mmCIF file of C-alpha atoms in Angstrom:
data_model
loop_
_atom_site.group_PDB
_atom_site.id
_atom_site.type_symbol
_atom_site.label_atom_id
_atom_site.label_comp_id
_atom_site.label_asym_id
_atom_site.label_seq_id
_atom_site.Cartn_x
_atom_site.Cartn_y
_atom_site.Cartn_z
ATOM 1 C CA MET C 114 91.818 102.794 86.514
ATOM 2 C CA THR C 115 92.094 102.527 82.965
ATOM 3 C CA PRO C 116 94.522 100.451 81.075
ATOM 4 C CA PHE C 117 96.554 103.559 80.216
ATOM 5 C CA THR C 118 96.732 104.337 83.617
ATOM 6 C CA LYS C 119 97.966 100.920 84.739
ATOM 7 C CA LEU C 120 100.721 101.208 82.049
ATOM 8 C CA THR C 121 101.904 104.357 83.551
ATOM 9 C CA LEU C 122 101.476 104.108 87.308
ATOM 10 C CA LEU C 123 105.029 103.283 88.329
ATOM 11 C CA ALA C 124 106.451 106.051 86.258
ATOM 12 C CA ALA C 125 103.988 108.354 88.174
ATOM 13 C CA THR C 126 104.803 107.465 91.432
ATOM 14 C CA THR C 127 108.627 107.477 91.310
ATOM 15 C CA ALA C 128 108.381 111.306 91.915
ATOM 16 C CA PHE C 129 106.812 110.870 95.409
ATOM 17 C CA LEU C 130 109.708 108.955 97.265
ATOM 18 C CA SER C 131 110.290 109.804 100.742
ATOM 19 C CA THR C 132 113.548 108.722 102.222
ATOM 20 C CA PRO C 133 114.802 105.379 100.609
ATOM 21 C CA VAL C 134 114.352 102.315 102.591
ATOM 22 C CA LEU C 135 117.479 100.246 103.310
ATOM 23 C CA ALA C 136 115.916 96.857 102.571
ATOM 24 C CA PRO C 137 117.326 93.435 101.666
ATOM 25 C CA ALA C 138 118.137 92.710 98.318
ATOM 26 C CA PHE C 139 115.895 90.892 95.846
ATOM 27 C CA ALA C 140 114.623 87.911 97.757
ATOM 28 C CA GLN C 141 114.240 84.449 96.264
ATOM 29 C CA GLY C 142 112.146 81.544 97.738
ATOM 30 C CA ASP C 143 110.240 81.440 101.063
ATOM 31 C CA SER C 144 113.140 82.283 103.421
ATOM 32 C CA GLY C 145 114.185 85.103 101.303
ATOM 33 C CA PHE C 146 110.828 86.628 101.400
ATOM 34 C CA ARG C 147 110.533 86.332 105.067
ATOM 35 C CA ASP C 148 113.919 87.804 105.567
ATOM 36 C CA CYS C 149 113.065 90.754 103.364
ATOM 37 C CA LEU C 150 109.893 91.349 105.339
ATOM 38 C CA GLN C 151 111.734 91.191 108.606
ATOM 39 C CA GLY C 152 114.141 94.174 107.082
ATOM 40 C CA ILE C 153 111.150 96.125 106.190
ATOM 41 C CA LYS C 154 109.739 95.717 109.630
ATOM 42 C CA ALA C 155 112.876 96.922 111.137
ATOM 43 C CA GLU C 156 112.683 100.289 109.232
ATOM 44 C CA ALA C 157 108.953 100.537 109.890
ATOM 45 C CA THR C 158 109.703 100.023 113.733
ATOM 46 C CA ARG C 159 112.451 102.760 113.208
ATOM 47 C CA GLN C 160 109.937 105.198 111.774
ATOM 48 C CA GLY C 161 107.573 104.627 114.715
ATOM 49 C CA VAL C 162 105.260 101.650 113.547
ATOM 50 C CA PRO C 163 104.730 99.486 116.619
ATOM 51 C CA ALA C 164 106.108 95.900 115.948
ATOM 52 C CA ALA C 165 102.484 94.560 116.635
ATOM 53 C CA ILE C 166 101.229 96.240 113.598
ATOM 54 C CA ALA C 167 103.741 94.837 111.409
ATOM 55 C CA ASP C 168 103.558 91.453 112.812
ATOM 56 C CA ARG C 169 99.810 91.456 112.206
ATOM 57 C CA ALA C 170 100.201 92.559 108.624
ATOM 58 C CA PHE C 171 102.790 90.088 107.667
ATOM 59 C CA GLN C 172 101.290 87.122 109.478
ATOM 60 C CA GLY C 173 100.865 84.228 107.002
ATOM 61 C CA LEU C 174 101.782 86.685 104.218
ATOM 62 C CA THR C 175 103.032 85.239 100.833
ATOM 63 C CA PRO C 176 104.116 86.677 97.643
ATOM 64 C CA ASP C 177 101.338 87.311 95.274
ATOM 65 C CA GLN C 178 102.276 85.756 91.936
ATOM 66 C CA LYS C 179 99.747 87.671 90.024
ATOM 67 C CA VAL C 180 101.434 90.927 91.045
ATOM 68 C CA VAL C 181 104.485 89.620 89.868
ATOM 69 C CA ASP C 182 103.268 88.416 86.438
ATOM 70 C CA LEU C 183 101.657 91.722 85.954
ATOM 71 C CA ASP C 184 105.013 93.627 87.010
ATOM 72 C CA GLY C 185 106.743 91.569 84.457
ATOM 73 C CA ARG C 186 104.502 92.473 81.504
ATOM 74 C CA GLN C 187 105.756 94.881 79.143
ATOM 75 C CA PRO C 188 103.432 96.581 76.703
ATOM 76 C CA GLU C 189 104.049 95.407 73.307
ATOM 77 C CA PHE C 190 103.184 98.659 71.671
ATOM 78 C CA SER C 191 103.640 102.311 72.396
ATOM 79 C CA LEU C 192 100.469 104.089 72.325
ATOM 80 C CA THR C 193 99.872 106.988 69.916
ATOM 81 C CA TYR C 194 98.218 110.143 71.111
ATOM 82 C CA ALA C 195 94.898 109.238 69.151
ATOM 83 C CA LYS C 196 94.950 105.866 70.997
ATOM 84 C CA TYR C 197 95.741 107.132 74.440
ATOM 85 C CA VAL C 198 93.602 110.253 74.581
ATOM 86 C CA GLY C 199 90.659 108.432 72.461
ATOM 87 C CA GLY C 200 90.612 105.787 75.341
ATOM 88 C CA THR C 201 91.055 108.330 78.040
ATOM 89 C CA VAL C 202 88.656 111.198 77.118
ATOM 90 C CA SER C 203 85.273 109.688 76.163
ATOM 91 C CA ALA C 204 82.127 111.153 75.912
ATOM 92 C CA ASP C 205 80.778 109.181 78.808
ATOM 93 C CA ARG C 206 83.561 110.450 80.952
ATOM 94 C CA ILE C 207 83.042 114.017 80.137
ATOM 95 C CA ALA C 208 79.166 113.598 80.874
ATOM 96 C CA LYS C 209 79.880 111.798 84.132
ATOM 97 C CA GLY C 210 82.524 114.237 85.234
ATOM 98 C CA GLN C 211 80.092 117.126 84.549
ATOM 99 C CA GLN C 212 77.364 115.366 86.615
ATOM 100 C CA ARG C 213 79.924 114.722 89.562
ATOM 101 C CA MET C 214 80.994 118.308 89.404
ATOM 102 C CA ALA C 215 77.498 119.628 89.887
ATOM 103 C CA GLN C 216 76.838 117.152 92.319
ATOM 104 C CA HIS C 217 79.729 117.934 94.709
ATOM 105 C CA ARG C 218 79.975 121.509 93.540
ATOM 106 C CA ALA C 219 79.749 123.141 97.102
ATOM 107 C CA LEU C 220 82.723 120.969 98.169
ATOM 108 C CA LEU C 221 84.559 121.553 95.006
ATOM 109 C CA ASP C 222 84.309 125.186 95.332
ATOM 110 C CA ALA C 223 85.454 125.221 99.008
ATOM 111 C CA LEU C 224 88.470 123.198 98.175
ATOM 112 C CA GLN C 225 88.976 125.586 95.324
ATOM 113 C CA ALA C 226 89.060 128.559 97.500
ATOM 114 C CA GLU C 227 91.548 126.736 99.943
ATOM 115 C CA TYR C 228 93.923 124.899 97.649
ATOM 116 C CA GLY C 229 93.569 126.890 94.451
ATOM 117 C CA VAL C 230 92.682 123.860 92.452
ATOM 118 C CA PRO C 231 89.661 124.218 89.752
ATOM 119 C CA PRO C 232 86.961 121.640 90.282
ATOM 120 C CA GLN C 233 87.301 120.200 86.895
ATOM 121 C CA TYR C 234 90.884 119.263 87.484
ATOM 122 C CA ILE C 235 89.733 116.983 90.554
ATOM 123 C CA MET C 236 87.161 115.605 88.300
ATOM 124 C CA ALA C 237 89.918 114.868 85.815
ATOM 125 C CA PHE C 238 92.026 113.190 87.735
ATOM 126 C CA TRP C 239 88.956 111.021 89.350
ATOM 127 C CA GLY C 240 87.749 110.286 86.066
ATOM 128 C CA ILE C 241 91.062 108.944 84.529
ATOM 129 C CA GLU C 242 92.117 107.157 87.869
ATOM 130 C CA THR C 243 89.241 105.236 88.824
ATOM 131 C CA ASN C 244 86.353 105.924 86.399
ATOM 132 C CA TYR C 245 84.765 108.207 89.411
ATOM 133 C CA GLY C 246 85.312 105.511 91.915
ATOM 134 C CA THR C 247 83.766 102.511 89.984
ATOM 135 C CA TYR C 248 87.150 100.775 89.856
ATOM 136 C CA MET C 249 89.793 101.300 92.944
ATOM 137 C CA GLY C 250 91.318 97.864 92.631
ATOM 138 C CA ASP C 251 90.922 94.670 94.774
ATOM 139 C CA PHE C 252 94.365 93.638 95.470
ATOM 140 C CA ARG C 253 95.537 93.774 99.258
ATOM 141 C CA VAL C 254 97.824 96.884 99.328
ATOM 142 C CA VAL C 255 100.421 95.428 101.694
ATOM 143 C CA ARG C 256 100.783 92.037 100.071
ATOM 144 C CA SER C 257 101.055 93.814 96.733
ATOM 145 C CA VAL C 258 103.896 96.172 97.704
ATOM 146 C CA ALA C 259 105.829 93.821 99.650
ATOM 147 C CA THR C 260 105.611 91.282 96.736
ATOM 148 C CA LEU C 261 107.083 94.180 94.820
ATOM 149 C CA ALA C 262 109.671 94.872 97.309
ATOM 150 C CA CYS C 263 110.874 91.351 98.036
ATOM 151 C CA MET C 264 110.254 89.454 94.719
ATOM 152 C CA THR C 265 111.291 92.170 91.919
ATOM 153 C CA LYS C 266 114.406 94.248 91.333
ATOM 154 C CA ARG C 267 112.800 97.447 92.627
ATOM 155 C CA THR C 268 113.577 96.808 96.251
ATOM 156 C CA VAL C 269 114.189 100.160 97.604
ATOM 157 C CA PHE C 270 111.210 101.758 95.970
ATOM 158 C CA PHE C 271 108.595 99.420 97.194
ATOM 159 C CA SER C 272 110.215 98.442 100.478
ATOM 160 C CA ASN C 273 109.620 102.243 101.408
ATOM 161 C CA GLU C 274 105.832 101.877 100.042
ATOM 162 C CA THR C 275 105.674 98.824 102.182
ATOM 163 C CA VAL C 276 106.756 101.033 105.328
ATOM 164 C CA GLN C 277 104.340 103.810 104.370
ATOM 165 C CA ALA C 278 101.361 101.230 103.994
ATOM 166 C CA LEU C 279 102.096 100.049 107.763
ATOM 167 C CA ARG C 280 102.134 103.548 108.687
ATOM 168 C CA ILE C 281 98.770 104.047 107.357
ATOM 169 C CA LEU C 282 97.415 100.823 109.061
ATOM 170 C CA ASN C 283 98.776 102.320 112.367
ATOM 171 C CA MET C 284 97.621 105.870 111.900
ATOM 172 C CA ASN C 285 94.293 104.951 110.529
ATOM 173 C CA HIS C 286 93.488 101.916 112.526
ATOM 174 C CA MET C 287 92.743 99.727 109.625
ATOM 175 C CA THR C 288 93.448 96.277 108.868
ATOM 176 C CA SER C 289 95.451 95.139 105.873
ATOM 177 C CA GLU C 290 92.240 93.375 104.723
ATOM 178 C CA GLN C 291 90.635 96.595 104.479
ATOM 179 C CA MET C 292 93.283 98.253 102.433
ATOM 180 C CA ARG C 293 92.934 97.492 99.176
ATOM 181 C CA GLY C 294 94.127 99.033 95.768
ATOM 182 C CA SER C 295 95.773 98.222 92.305
ATOM 183 C CA TRP C 296 98.099 95.698 91.983
ATOM 184 C CA ALA C 297 101.182 98.061 92.421
ATOM 185 C CA GLY C 298 99.703 99.330 95.585
ATOM 186 C CA ALA C 299 97.645 102.486 94.374
ATOM 187 C CA MET C 300 95.005 103.294 96.528
ATOM 188 C CA GLY C 301 91.342 104.900 96.766
ATOM 189 C CA ASN C 302 89.253 107.121 94.515
ATOM 190 C CA MET C 303 92.754 108.990 93.398
ATOM 191 C CA GLN C 304 94.991 106.008 93.423
ATOM 192 C CA PHE C 305 97.445 107.456 95.854
ATOM 193 C CA MET C 306 100.671 105.232 96.577
ATOM 194 C CA PRO C 307 101.177 104.599 100.278
ATOM 195 C CA SER C 308 103.892 107.439 100.274
ATOM 196 C CA THR C 309 101.707 109.548 98.783
ATOM 197 C CA PHE C 310 98.928 109.125 101.351
ATOM 198 C CA THR C 311 101.083 109.534 104.208
ATOM 199 C CA LYS C 312 102.608 113.042 102.679
ATOM 200 C CA TRP C 313 99.565 114.314 101.300
ATOM 201 C CA ALA C 314 96.173 113.008 102.263
ATOM 202 C CA VAL C 315 93.758 114.993 104.442
ATOM 203 C CA ASP C 316 91.038 114.235 106.881
ATOM 204 C CA ARG C 317 88.523 116.727 105.485
ATOM 205 C CA ASP C 318 85.293 115.518 106.957
ATOM 206 C CA GLY C 319 86.919 115.673 110.531
ATOM 207 C CA ASN C 320 86.086 112.306 111.703
ATOM 208 C CA GLY C 321 89.893 111.590 112.906
ATOM 209 C CA LYS C 322 90.440 109.074 110.190
ATOM 210 C CA ILE C 323 91.478 109.553 106.347
ATOM 211 C CA ASP C 324 89.579 107.478 104.234
ATOM 212 C CA ILE C 325 90.266 108.100 100.522
ATOM 213 C CA TRP C 326 88.206 104.837 99.755
ATOM 214 C CA ASN C 327 84.808 105.972 101.038
ATOM 215 C CA SER C 328 84.831 109.534 102.133
ATOM 216 C CA LEU C 329 84.711 111.700 98.914
ATOM 217 C CA PRO C 330 85.569 114.884 101.123
ATOM 218 C CA ASP C 331 88.929 113.274 102.086
ATOM 219 C CA ALA C 332 89.538 111.791 98.619
ATOM 220 C CA PHE C 333 88.845 115.382 97.068
ATOM 221 C CA ALA C 334 90.879 117.536 99.520
ATOM 222 C CA SER C 335 93.681 114.979 99.660
ATOM 223 C CA ALA C 336 94.026 115.288 95.629
ATOM 224 C CA ALA C 337 93.819 119.232 96.057
ATOM 225 C CA ASN C 338 96.315 119.122 98.940
ATOM 226 C CA PHE C 339 98.539 117.015 96.626
ATOM 227 C CA LEU C 340 98.148 118.941 93.527
ATOM 228 C CA ARG C 341 99.135 122.323 95.139
ATOM 229 C CA GLY C 342 102.023 120.583 96.965
ATOM 230 C CA ILE C 343 103.506 119.485 93.794
ATOM 231 C CA GLY C 344 103.021 122.926 92.209
ATOM 232 C CA PHE C 345 99.754 123.448 90.761
ATOM 233 C CA LYS C 346 98.674 127.232 90.849
ATOM 234 C CA PRO C 347 95.602 129.157 90.060
ATOM 235 C CA GLY C 348 95.633 130.826 86.986
ATOM 236 C CA LEU C 349 96.454 129.161 83.646
ATOM 237 C CA PRO C 350 95.320 125.831 82.879
ATOM 238 C CA SER C 351 97.666 123.058 82.489
ATOM 239 C CA SER C 352 97.596 122.887 78.456
ATOM 240 C CA GLU C 353 95.264 124.061 75.754
ATOM 241 C CA GLU C 354 95.140 123.555 71.993
ATOM 242 C CA VAL C 355 96.799 126.014 69.726
ATOM 243 C CA PHE C 356 97.159 126.871 66.053
ATOM 244 C CA LEU C 357 100.589 127.369 64.929
ATOM 245 C CA PRO C 358 101.435 130.000 62.290
ATOM 246 C CA LYS C 359 102.389 129.261 58.634
ATOM 247 C CA GLY C 360 106.221 128.346 58.590
ATOM 248 C CA PHE C 361 106.498 127.873 62.285
ATOM 249 C CA ALA C 362 109.863 126.042 63.160
ATOM 250 C CA LEU C 363 108.992 122.715 64.154
ATOM 251 C CA ASP C 364 112.233 122.457 66.194
ATOM 252 C CA GLN C 365 110.631 125.068 68.379
ATOM 253 C CA ALA C 366 107.941 122.335 69.351
ATOM 254 C CA ASP C 367 109.519 120.603 72.288
ATOM 255 C CA SER C 368 109.046 120.731 75.987
ATOM 256 C CA THR C 369 112.843 121.483 76.316
ATOM 257 C CA VAL C 370 112.059 124.865 74.499
ATOM 258 C CA GLU C 371 110.291 127.523 76.880
ATOM 259 C CA LYS C 372 109.243 131.027 76.145
ATOM 260 C CA PRO C 373 106.878 133.395 77.910
ATOM 261 C CA VAL C 374 103.428 132.938 76.722
ATOM 262 C CA LYS C 375 103.361 136.230 75.200
ATOM 263 C CA ALA C 376 106.350 135.596 73.296
ATOM 264 C CA TRP C 377 104.778 132.654 71.649
ATOM 265 C CA ALA C 378 101.553 134.902 70.882
ATOM 266 C CA ALA C 379 104.016 137.452 69.175
ATOM 267 C CA MET C 380 105.198 134.708 66.915
ATOM 268 C CA GLY C 381 101.653 134.122 65.819
ATOM 269 C CA VAL C 382 100.349 131.206 68.073
ATOM 270 C CA LYS C 383 96.946 131.349 68.570
ATOM 271 C CA LYS C 384 94.272 129.623 70.641
ATOM 272 C CA ALA C 385 92.483 126.862 68.608
ATOM 273 C CA GLY C 386 89.466 128.629 67.091
ATOM 274 C CA GLY C 387 91.679 131.848 66.873
ATOM 275 C CA GLY C 388 91.539 133.332 70.141
ATOM 276 C CA ALA C 389 94.793 135.177 71.560
ATOM 277 C CA LEU C 390 96.808 133.880 74.126
ATOM 278 C CA PRO C 391 96.967 135.188 77.732
ATOM 279 C CA ALA C 392 99.284 138.292 77.922
ATOM 280 C CA SER C 393 101.345 136.242 80.417
ATOM 281 C CA ASP C 394 105.113 136.182 81.196
ATOM 282 C CA GLU C 395 104.809 132.532 82.405
ATOM 283 C CA PRO C 396 107.030 130.113 80.732
ATOM 284 C CA ALA C 397 105.238 127.655 78.101
ATOM 285 C CA SER C 398 106.062 125.312 75.465
ATOM 286 C CA ILE C 399 104.578 123.782 72.423
ATOM 287 C CA LEU C 400 103.934 120.170 72.019
ATOM 288 C CA LEU C 401 102.991 118.108 68.873
ATOM 289 C CA PRO C 402 101.994 114.832 70.160
ATOM 290 C CA ALA C 403 101.167 113.231 66.891
ATOM 291 C CA GLY C 404 103.700 114.937 64.767
ATOM 292 C CA PHE C 405 103.186 118.255 62.470
ATOM 293 C CA ARG C 406 100.112 116.901 60.905
ATOM 294 C CA GLY C 407 98.161 116.424 64.180
ATOM 295 C CA PRO C 408 97.074 118.958 66.888
ATOM 296 C CA ALA C 409 99.526 121.272 68.761
ATOM 297 C CA PHE C 410 99.358 122.127 72.384
ATOM 298 C CA ILE C 411 100.695 124.982 74.399
ATOM 299 C CA ILE C 412 101.725 123.689 78.019
ATOM 300 C CA TYR C 413 101.912 126.029 80.919
ATOM 301 C CA PRO C 414 103.627 125.660 84.272
ATOM 302 C CA ASN C 415 100.711 123.599 85.685
ATOM 303 C CA PHE C 416 101.299 121.090 82.976
ATOM 304 C CA LYS C 417 104.721 120.376 85.214
ATOM 305 C CA ALA C 418 102.447 119.868 88.311
ATOM 306 C CA VAL C 419 100.350 117.303 86.377
ATOM 307 C CA MET C 420 103.321 115.428 85.147
ATOM 308 C CA ASN C 421 104.474 115.105 88.817
ATOM 309 C CA TRP C 422 101.146 113.246 89.399
ATOM 310 C CA ASN C 423 101.942 110.930 86.357
ATOM 311 C CA ARG C 424 105.143 111.025 84.159
ATOM 312 C CA SER C 425 103.412 110.347 81.074
ATOM 313 C CA THR C 426 103.237 113.171 78.543
ATOM 314 C CA LEU C 427 99.931 111.756 77.084
ATOM 315 C CA TYR C 428 98.221 111.226 80.394
ATOM 316 C CA ALA C 429 99.072 115.043 81.263
ATOM 317 C CA LEU C 430 97.517 116.207 77.918
ATOM 318 C CA SER C 431 94.503 113.756 78.773
ATOM 319 C CA VAL C 432 93.964 115.571 82.043
ATOM 320 C CA GLY C 433 93.884 119.056 80.519
ATOM 321 C CA ILE C 434 91.690 117.814 77.635
ATOM 322 C CA LEU C 435 89.124 116.108 80.021
ATOM 323 C CA ALA C 436 89.234 119.235 82.502
ATOM 324 C CA ARG C 437 88.352 121.620 79.796
ATOM 325 C CA GLN C 438 85.652 119.678 78.581
ATOM 326 C CA ILE C 439 84.071 118.861 81.898
ATOM 327 C CA ALA C 440 84.092 122.524 82.562
ATOM 328 C CA GLY C 441 82.097 123.102 79.362
ATOM 329 C CA GLY C 442 85.158 124.082 77.017
ATOM 330 C CA PRO C 443 85.423 122.648 73.298
ATOM 331 C CA GLY C 444 87.008 119.333 72.472
ATOM 332 C CA VAL C 445 90.429 119.269 70.606
ATOM 333 C CA GLN C 446 89.759 120.714 66.963
ATOM 334 C CA GLN C 447 92.570 119.136 64.885
ATOM 335 C CA ALA C 448 92.467 115.502 64.550
ATOM 336 C CA ALA C 449 95.620 112.978 64.481
ATOM 337 C CA PRO C 450 96.595 111.759 61.178
ATOM 338 C CA ASP C 451 94.836 108.449 60.250
ATOM 339 C CA ASP C 452 98.176 106.643 59.522
ATOM 340 C CA ASP C 453 99.516 107.475 62.975
ATOM 341 C CA GLN C 454 99.673 103.714 64.329
ATOM 342 C CA PRO C 455 101.278 102.336 67.225
ATOM 343 C CA ILE C 456 104.743 101.329 67.207
ATOM 344 C CA SER C 457 106.166 98.170 68.858
ATOM 345 C CA ARG C 458 108.776 98.304 71.445
ATOM 346 C CA ASP C 459 111.141 96.328 69.484
ATOM 347 C CA THR C 460 110.636 98.932 66.407
ATOM 348 C CA VAL C 461 111.531 101.665 69.040
ATOM 349 C CA ILE C 462 114.397 99.772 70.063
ATOM 350 C CA ASP C 463 115.847 99.503 66.608
ATOM 351 C CA ILE C 464 115.015 103.161 65.895
ATOM 352 C CA GLN C 465 117.313 103.801 69.213
ATOM 353 C CA ASN C 466 120.078 101.622 68.007
ATOM 354 C CA ARG C 467 120.076 103.166 64.723
ATOM 355 C CA LEU C 468 119.960 106.595 65.808
ATOM 356 C CA ALA C 469 123.086 105.631 68.257
ATOM 357 C CA ARG C 470 124.965 104.153 65.368
ATOM 358 C CA LEU C 471 124.542 107.756 63.643
ATOM 359 C CA GLY C 472 125.963 109.298 66.881
ATOM 360 C CA LEU C 473 122.417 111.021 67.415
ATOM 361 C CA TYR C 474 121.211 109.068 70.422
ATOM 362 C CA LYS C 475 123.204 108.207 73.444
ATOM 363 C CA ASP C 476 120.693 107.120 76.036
ATOM 364 C CA ASP C 477 119.459 103.649 77.159
ATOM 365 C CA THR C 478 117.975 101.591 74.333
ATOM 366 C CA ASP C 479 114.739 101.044 76.321
ATOM 367 C CA GLY C 480 112.116 100.755 73.620
ATOM 368 C CA LEU C 481 110.285 103.942 75.044
ATOM 369 C CA LEU C 482 109.507 107.071 73.045
ATOM 370 C CA GLY C 483 111.007 109.504 75.675
ATOM 371 C CA PRO C 484 112.157 113.288 75.006
ATOM 372 C CA LYS C 485 115.761 111.907 74.199
ATOM 373 C CA THR C 486 114.619 109.688 71.602
ATOM 374 C CA ARG C 487 112.326 112.380 69.833
ATOM 375 C CA SER C 488 115.007 114.962 70.086
ATOM 376 C CA ALA C 489 117.598 112.408 68.346
ATOM 377 C CA LEU C 490 114.788 111.701 65.609
ATOM 378 C CA ARG C 491 114.418 115.475 65.178
ATOM 379 C CA LEU C 492 118.223 115.724 64.628
ATOM 380 C CA PHE C 493 117.839 112.840 61.953
ATOM 381 C CA GLN C 494 114.909 114.702 60.440
ATOM 382 C CA GLN C 495 116.869 117.751 60.005
ATOM 383 C CA GLN C 496 119.733 115.699 58.232
ATOM 384 C CA THR C 497 117.338 113.992 55.807
ATOM 385 C CA SER C 498 115.317 117.148 55.146
ATOM 386 C CA LEU C 499 112.170 115.660 56.640
ATOM 387 C CA PRO C 500 109.681 117.855 58.898
ATOM 388 C CA ALA C 501 111.866 117.821 62.300
ATOM 389 C CA ASP C 502 108.843 117.275 64.567
ATOM 390 C CA GLY C 503 110.412 114.468 66.305
ATOM 391 C CA HIS C 504 107.720 112.339 65.685
ATOM 392 C CA PRO C 505 108.311 108.644 64.319
ATOM 393 C CA SER C 506 106.052 109.020 61.238
ATOM 394 C CA ALA C 507 106.066 106.149 58.741
ATOM 395 C CA GLU C 508 108.253 108.034 56.495
ATOM 396 C CA THR C 509 110.759 108.950 59.019
ATOM 397 C CA VAL C 510 111.117 105.260 60.384
ATOM 398 C CA ARG C 511 111.336 103.979 56.676
ATOM 399 C CA ARG C 512 114.209 106.519 55.883
ATOM 400 C CA LEU C 513 115.920 105.689 59.221
ATOM 401 C CA GLN C 514 115.842 101.931 58.496
ATOM 402 C CA SER C 515 117.067 102.205 54.983
ATOM 403 C CA ARG C 516 120.224 103.704 56.469
#
């Protein structure tokens, strides 16, 4: 799993919660941790997990301080489009994806016929999540999710993940030692959280056990089943690069602005390279992830499905870019501007506070460059006669900080 995936993992998994677990509040000390585990065990048994399974998994279990430390770390800088995509979509990853796709073509074609997910997308997720299975994490999943449930403030989410991990131990006849993954509990070739596993994982090889660690048929079929379940449909890709016509209104380049694909075509939007957009009535939006001086992308309905896998816009764009090149398509033609540099979280908080004082921003000052912050920046840019792309360019930040 890449560092970029690790930074966005928790946001990715929040979409896949099943019924929340009523678990003890944030636990302190050994007795608090044990009490928390007992609450999780009670919920697990209510969901059909034998008490002996929970007892075995929790026997001698202690919190993992490394997990607590990793959870407490916040990235100091917000990654730019160029840094994120450059680190995620590499020449080596493209080449390996093409090799793996050719190697597993028969299986992938069969899955496409059944689930409607093109092979290059399964390869792209596999490549980004675990570098084609070369790094799946070596943390004990039960210990990780139990630690996060009982030693952090996200009790409800990770208590549920712990219950689902116990369900996996029960249904798959595994030991907690065998079930390993990332520090936050993501598992196997595709980095499924336990709740994603229990809802979507598939026994493709028919051996009576779902093994997303060692069985690629199970891992790939589980990914295809998951993608179909969260809205991925055959037809259009998730995204592709476009060229915008001269004079294009930058306030139209926002994920909240949707038009039929053919409406964007009528406005003069073309595929990068000059090709026409599909004559489709499907809703689509235009994104400028590096501002108006960088590349533009049209995002189709399947982009929302990819975002349901991981809530990061840059992650979802990377999946589309990597999938296209694995399938033999071109790379991104328009480069990001050289002066598009990462912005610190403190600077983003300062931006949010300044926008709030101007009455343009009403959300939390969380240091994250989300859609609401970008919309507020766009309003500021309109007021100050700057290109209204919602991007925190050096000039936009300078103008804002001078107010």
